[in-house]
mmCIF file of N, CA, C and O in Angstrom:
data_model
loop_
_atom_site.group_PDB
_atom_site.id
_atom_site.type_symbol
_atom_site.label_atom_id
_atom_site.label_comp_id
_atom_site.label_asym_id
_atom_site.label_seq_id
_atom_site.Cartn_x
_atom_site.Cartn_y
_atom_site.Cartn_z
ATOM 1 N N UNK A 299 22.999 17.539 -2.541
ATOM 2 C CA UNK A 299 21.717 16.973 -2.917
ATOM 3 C C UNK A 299 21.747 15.455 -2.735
ATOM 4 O O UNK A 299 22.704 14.718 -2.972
ATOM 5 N N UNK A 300 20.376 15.063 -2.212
ATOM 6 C CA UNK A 300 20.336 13.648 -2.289
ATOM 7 C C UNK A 300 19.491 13.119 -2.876
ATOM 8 O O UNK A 300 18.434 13.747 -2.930
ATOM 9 N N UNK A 301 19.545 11.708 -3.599
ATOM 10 C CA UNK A 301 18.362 11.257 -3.976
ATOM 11 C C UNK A 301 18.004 10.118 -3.945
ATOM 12 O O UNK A 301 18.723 9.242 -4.425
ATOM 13 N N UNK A 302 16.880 9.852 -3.412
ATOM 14 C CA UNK A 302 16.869 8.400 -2.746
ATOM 15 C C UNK A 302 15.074 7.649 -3.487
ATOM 16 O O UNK A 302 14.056 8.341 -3.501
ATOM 17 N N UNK A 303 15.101 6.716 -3.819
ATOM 18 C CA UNK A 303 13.899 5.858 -4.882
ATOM 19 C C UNK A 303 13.285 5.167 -3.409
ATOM 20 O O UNK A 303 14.015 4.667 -2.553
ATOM 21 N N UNK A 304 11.946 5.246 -3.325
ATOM 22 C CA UNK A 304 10.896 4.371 -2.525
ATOM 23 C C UNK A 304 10.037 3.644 -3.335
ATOM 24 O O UNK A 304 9.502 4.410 -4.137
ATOM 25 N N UNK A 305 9.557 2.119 -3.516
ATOM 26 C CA UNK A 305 8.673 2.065 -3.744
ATOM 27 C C UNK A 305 7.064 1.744 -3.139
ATOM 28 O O UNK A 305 6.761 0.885 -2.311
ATOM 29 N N UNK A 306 6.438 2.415 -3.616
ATOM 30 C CA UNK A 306 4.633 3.031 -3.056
ATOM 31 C C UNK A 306 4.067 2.015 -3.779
ATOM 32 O O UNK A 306 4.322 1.735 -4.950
ATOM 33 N N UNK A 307 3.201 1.408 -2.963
ATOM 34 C CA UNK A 307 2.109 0.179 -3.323
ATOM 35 C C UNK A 307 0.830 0.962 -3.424
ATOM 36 O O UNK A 307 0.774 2.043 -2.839
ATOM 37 N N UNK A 308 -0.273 0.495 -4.154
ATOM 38 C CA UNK A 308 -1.801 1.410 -4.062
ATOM 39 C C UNK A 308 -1.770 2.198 -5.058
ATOM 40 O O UNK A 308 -2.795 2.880 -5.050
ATOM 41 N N UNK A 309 -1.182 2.417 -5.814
ATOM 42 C CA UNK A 309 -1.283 3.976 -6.486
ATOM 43 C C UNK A 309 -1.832 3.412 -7.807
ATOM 44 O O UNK A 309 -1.240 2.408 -8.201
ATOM 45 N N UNK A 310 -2.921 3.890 -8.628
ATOM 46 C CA UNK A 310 -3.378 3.135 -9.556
ATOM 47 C C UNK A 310 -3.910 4.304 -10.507
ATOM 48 O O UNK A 310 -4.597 4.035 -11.492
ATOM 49 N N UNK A 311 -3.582 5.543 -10.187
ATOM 50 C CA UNK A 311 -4.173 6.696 -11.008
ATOM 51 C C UNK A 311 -3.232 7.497 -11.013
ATOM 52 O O UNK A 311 -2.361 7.280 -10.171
ATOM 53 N N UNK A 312 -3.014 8.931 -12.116
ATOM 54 C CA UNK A 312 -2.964 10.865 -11.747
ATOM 55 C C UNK A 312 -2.909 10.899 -10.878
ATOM 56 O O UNK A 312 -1.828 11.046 -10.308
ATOM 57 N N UNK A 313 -4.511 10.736 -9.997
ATOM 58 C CA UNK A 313 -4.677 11.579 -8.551
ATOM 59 C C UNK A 313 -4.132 10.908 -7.367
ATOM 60 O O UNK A 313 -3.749 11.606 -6.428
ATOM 61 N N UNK A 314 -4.033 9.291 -7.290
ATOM 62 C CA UNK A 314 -2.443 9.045 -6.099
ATOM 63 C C UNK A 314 -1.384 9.623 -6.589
ATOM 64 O O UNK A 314 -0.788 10.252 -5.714
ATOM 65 N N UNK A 315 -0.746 9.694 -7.936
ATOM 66 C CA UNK A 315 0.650 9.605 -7.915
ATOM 67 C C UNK A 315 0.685 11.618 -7.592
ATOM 68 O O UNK A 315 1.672 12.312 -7.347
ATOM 69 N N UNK A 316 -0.827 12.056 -7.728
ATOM 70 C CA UNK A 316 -0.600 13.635 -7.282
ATOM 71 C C UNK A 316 -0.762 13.681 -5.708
ATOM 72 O O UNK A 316 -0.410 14.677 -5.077
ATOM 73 N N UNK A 317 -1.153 12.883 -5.272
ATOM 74 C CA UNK A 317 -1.213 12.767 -3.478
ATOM 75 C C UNK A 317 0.194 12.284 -3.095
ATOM 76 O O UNK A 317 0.617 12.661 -2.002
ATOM 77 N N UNK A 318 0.578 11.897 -3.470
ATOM 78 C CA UNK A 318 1.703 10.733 -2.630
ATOM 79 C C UNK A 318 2.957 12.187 -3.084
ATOM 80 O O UNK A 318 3.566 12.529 -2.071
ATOM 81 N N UNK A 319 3.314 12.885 -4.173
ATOM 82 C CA UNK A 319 3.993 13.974 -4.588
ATOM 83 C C UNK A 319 3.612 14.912 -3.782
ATOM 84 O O UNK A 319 4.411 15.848 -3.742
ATOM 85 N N UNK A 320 2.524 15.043 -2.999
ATOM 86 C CA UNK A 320 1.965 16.127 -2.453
ATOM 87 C C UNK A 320 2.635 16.333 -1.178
ATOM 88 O O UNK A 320 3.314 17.219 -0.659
ATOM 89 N N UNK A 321 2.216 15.250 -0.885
ATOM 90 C CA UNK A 321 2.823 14.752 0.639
ATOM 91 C C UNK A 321 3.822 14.896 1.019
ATOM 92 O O UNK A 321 4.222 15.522 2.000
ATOM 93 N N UNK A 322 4.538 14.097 -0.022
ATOM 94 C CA UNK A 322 6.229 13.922 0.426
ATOM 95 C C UNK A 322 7.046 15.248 -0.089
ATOM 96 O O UNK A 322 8.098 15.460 0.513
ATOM 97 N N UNK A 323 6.710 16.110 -1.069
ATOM 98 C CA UNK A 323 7.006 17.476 -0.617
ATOM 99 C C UNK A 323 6.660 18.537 -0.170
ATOM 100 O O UNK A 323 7.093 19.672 -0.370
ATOM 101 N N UNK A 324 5.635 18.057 0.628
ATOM 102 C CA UNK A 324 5.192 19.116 2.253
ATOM 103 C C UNK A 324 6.954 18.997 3.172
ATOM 104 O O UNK A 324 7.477 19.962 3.730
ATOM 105 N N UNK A 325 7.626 17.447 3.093
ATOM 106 C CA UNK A 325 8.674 17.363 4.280
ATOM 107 C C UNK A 325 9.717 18.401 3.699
ATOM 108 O O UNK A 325 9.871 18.709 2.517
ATOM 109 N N UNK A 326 10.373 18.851 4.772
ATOM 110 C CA UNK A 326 11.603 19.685 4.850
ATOM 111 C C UNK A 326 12.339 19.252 4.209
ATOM 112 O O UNK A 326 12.463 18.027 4.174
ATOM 113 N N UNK A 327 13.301 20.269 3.270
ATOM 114 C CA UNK A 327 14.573 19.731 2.693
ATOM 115 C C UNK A 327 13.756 19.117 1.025
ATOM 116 O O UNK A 327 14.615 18.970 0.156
ATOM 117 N N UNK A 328 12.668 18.861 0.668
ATOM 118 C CA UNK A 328 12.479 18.082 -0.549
ATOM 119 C C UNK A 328 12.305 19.248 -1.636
ATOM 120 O O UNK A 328 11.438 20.100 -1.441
ATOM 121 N N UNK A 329 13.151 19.301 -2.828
ATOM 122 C CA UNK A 329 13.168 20.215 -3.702
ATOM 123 C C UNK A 329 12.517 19.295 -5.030
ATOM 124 O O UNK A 329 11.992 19.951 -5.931
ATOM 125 N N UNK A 330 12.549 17.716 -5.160
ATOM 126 C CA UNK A 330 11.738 17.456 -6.006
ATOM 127 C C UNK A 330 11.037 15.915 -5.916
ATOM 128 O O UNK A 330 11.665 14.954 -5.473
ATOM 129 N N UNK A 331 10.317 15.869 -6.166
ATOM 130 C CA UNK A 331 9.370 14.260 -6.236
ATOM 131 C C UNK A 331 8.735 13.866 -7.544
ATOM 132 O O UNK A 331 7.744 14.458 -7.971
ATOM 133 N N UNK A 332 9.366 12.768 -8.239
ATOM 134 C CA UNK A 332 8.964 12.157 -9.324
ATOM 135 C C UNK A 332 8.235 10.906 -9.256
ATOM 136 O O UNK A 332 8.847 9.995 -8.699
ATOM 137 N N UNK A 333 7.205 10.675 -9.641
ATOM 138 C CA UNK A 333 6.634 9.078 -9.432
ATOM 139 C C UNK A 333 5.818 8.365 -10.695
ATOM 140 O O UNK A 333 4.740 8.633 -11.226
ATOM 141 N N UNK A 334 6.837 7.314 -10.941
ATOM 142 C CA UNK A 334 6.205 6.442 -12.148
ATOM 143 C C UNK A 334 5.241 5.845 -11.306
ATOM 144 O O UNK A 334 5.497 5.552 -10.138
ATOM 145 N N UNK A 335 3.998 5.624 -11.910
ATOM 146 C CA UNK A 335 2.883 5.116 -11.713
ATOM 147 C C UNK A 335 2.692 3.672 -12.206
ATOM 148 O O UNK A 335 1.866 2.967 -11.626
ATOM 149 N N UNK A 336 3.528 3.100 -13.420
ATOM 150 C CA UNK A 336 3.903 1.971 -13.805
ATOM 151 C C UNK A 336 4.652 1.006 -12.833
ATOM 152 O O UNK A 336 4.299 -0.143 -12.571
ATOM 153 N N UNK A 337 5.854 1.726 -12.292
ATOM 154 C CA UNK A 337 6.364 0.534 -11.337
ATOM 155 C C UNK A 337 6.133 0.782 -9.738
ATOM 156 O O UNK A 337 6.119 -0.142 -8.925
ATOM 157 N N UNK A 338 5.958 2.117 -9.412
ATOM 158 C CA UNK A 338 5.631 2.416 -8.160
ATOM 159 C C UNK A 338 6.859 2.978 -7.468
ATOM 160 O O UNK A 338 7.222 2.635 -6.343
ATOM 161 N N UNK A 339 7.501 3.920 -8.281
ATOM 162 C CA UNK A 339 9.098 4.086 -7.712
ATOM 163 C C UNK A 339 8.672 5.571 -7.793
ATOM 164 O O UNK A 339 8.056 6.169 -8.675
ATOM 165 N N UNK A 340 9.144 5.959 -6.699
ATOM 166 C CA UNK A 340 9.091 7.399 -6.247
ATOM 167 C C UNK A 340 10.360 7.570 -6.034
ATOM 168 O O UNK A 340 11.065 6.837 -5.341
ATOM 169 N N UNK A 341 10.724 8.607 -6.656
ATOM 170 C CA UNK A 341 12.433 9.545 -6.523
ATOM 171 C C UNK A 341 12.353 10.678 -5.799
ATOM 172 O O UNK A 341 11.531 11.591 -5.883
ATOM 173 N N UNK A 342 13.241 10.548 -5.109
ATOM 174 C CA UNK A 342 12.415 11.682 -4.081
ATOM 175 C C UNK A 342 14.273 12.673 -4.003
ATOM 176 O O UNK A 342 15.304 12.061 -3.722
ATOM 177 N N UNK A 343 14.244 14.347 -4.350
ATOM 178 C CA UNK A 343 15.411 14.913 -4.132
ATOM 179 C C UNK A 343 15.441 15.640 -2.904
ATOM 180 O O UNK A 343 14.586 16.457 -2.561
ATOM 181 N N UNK A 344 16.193 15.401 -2.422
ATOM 182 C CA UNK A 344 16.458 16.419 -1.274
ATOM 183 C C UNK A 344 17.909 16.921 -0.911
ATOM 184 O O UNK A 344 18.959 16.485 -1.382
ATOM 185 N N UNK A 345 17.698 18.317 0.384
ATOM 186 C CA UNK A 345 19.426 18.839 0.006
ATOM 187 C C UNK A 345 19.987 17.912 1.323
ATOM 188 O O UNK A 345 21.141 17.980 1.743
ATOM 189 N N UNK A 346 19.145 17.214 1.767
ATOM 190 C CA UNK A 346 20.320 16.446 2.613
ATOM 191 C C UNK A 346 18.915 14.797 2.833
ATOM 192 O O UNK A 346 17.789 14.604 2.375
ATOM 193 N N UNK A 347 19.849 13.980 3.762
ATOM 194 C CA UNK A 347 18.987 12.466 3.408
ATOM 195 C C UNK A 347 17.812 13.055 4.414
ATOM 196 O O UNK A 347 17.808 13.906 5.304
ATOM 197 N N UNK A 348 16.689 12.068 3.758
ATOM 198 C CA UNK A 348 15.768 12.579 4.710
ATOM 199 C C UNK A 348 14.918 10.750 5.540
ATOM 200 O O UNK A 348 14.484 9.684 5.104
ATOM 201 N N UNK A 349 15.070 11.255 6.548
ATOM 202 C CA UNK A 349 14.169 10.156 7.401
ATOM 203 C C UNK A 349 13.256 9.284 7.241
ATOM 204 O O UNK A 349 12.102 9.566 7.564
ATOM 205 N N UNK A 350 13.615 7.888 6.642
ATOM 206 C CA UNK A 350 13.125 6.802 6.038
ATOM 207 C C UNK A 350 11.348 7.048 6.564
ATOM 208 O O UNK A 350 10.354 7.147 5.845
ATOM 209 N N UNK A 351 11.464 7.095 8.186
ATOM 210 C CA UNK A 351 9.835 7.202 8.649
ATOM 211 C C UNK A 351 8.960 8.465 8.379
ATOM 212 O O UNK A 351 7.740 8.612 8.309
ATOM 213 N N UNK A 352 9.823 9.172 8.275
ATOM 214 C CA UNK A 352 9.027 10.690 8.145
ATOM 215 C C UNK A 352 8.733 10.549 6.320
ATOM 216 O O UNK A 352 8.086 11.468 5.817
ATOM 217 N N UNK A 353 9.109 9.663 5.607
ATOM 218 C CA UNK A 353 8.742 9.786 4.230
ATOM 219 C C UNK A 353 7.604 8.533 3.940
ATOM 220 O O UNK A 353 7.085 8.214 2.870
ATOM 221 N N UNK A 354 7.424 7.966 5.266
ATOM 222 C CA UNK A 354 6.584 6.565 5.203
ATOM 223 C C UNK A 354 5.382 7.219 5.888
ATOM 224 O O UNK A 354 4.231 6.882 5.613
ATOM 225 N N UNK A 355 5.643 8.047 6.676
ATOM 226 C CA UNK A 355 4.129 8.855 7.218
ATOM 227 C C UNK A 355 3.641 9.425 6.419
ATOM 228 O O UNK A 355 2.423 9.285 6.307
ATOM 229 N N UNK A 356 4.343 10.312 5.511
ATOM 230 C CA UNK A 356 4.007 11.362 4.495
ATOM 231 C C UNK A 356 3.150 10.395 3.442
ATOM 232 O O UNK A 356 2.083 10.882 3.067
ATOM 233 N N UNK A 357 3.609 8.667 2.763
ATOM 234 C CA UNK A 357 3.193 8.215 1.928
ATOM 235 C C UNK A 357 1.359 7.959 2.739
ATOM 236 O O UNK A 357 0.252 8.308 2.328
ATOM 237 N N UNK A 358 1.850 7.104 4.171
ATOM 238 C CA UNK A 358 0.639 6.788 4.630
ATOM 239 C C UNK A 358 -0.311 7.812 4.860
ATOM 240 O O UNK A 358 -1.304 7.280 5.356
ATOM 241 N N UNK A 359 -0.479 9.087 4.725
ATOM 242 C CA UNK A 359 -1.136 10.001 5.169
ATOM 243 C C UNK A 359 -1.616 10.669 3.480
ATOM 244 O O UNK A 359 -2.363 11.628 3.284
ATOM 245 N N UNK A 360 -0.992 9.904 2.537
ATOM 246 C CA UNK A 360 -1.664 10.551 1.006
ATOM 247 C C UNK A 360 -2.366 9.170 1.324
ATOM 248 O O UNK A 360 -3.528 9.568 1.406
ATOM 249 N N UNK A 361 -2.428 7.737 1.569
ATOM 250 C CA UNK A 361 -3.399 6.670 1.737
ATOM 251 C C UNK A 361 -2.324 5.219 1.253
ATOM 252 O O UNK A 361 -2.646 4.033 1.178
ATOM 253 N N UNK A 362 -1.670 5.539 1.123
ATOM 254 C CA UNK A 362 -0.954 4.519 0.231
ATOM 255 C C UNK A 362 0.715 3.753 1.370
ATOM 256 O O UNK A 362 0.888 4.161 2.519
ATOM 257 N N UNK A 363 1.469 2.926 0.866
ATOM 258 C CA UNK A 363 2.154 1.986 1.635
ATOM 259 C C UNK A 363 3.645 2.433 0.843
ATOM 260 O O UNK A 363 3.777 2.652 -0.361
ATOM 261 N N UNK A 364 4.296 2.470 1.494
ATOM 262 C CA UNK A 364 5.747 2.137 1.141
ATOM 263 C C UNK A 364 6.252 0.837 1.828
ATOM 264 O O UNK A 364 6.235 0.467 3.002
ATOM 265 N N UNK A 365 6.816 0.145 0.407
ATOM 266 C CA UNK A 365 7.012 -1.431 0.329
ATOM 267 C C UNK A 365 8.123 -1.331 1.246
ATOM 268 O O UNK A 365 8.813 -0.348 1.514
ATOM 269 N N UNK A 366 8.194 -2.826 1.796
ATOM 270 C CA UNK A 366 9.472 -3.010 2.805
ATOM 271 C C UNK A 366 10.481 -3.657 2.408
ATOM 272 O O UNK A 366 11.450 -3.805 3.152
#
């Protein structure tokens, strides 16, 4: 298992921090996604690392930014 923290800019409600969770476990391999809405840190588990861009499409496609 891996687990790796992103932080997501934009998210200001429930219903981002339920989009941006949505998203990023549609990708392969993700068994769990946690996201404080306070600091913008998304924990993301998976059974192996998963692809910095393929988790930055997934954020941009719920509407929101992963910080650089």
């Amino acid at each position: 298992m891996t687990t790796t923290t992103y932080t997501v800019t934009g998210m200001t409600c429930g219903h981002c921090v339920n989009s941006v969770s949505s998203e990023i476990g549609k990708l392969s391999g993700v068994s769990n996604v946690q996201v404080d809405l306070t600091t913008g840190a998304v924990t993301v588990t998976s059974d192996q690392p998963l692809d910095d861009d393929a988790v930055r499409a997934a954020v941009d496609e719920a509407g929101y930014e992963v910080a650089r």
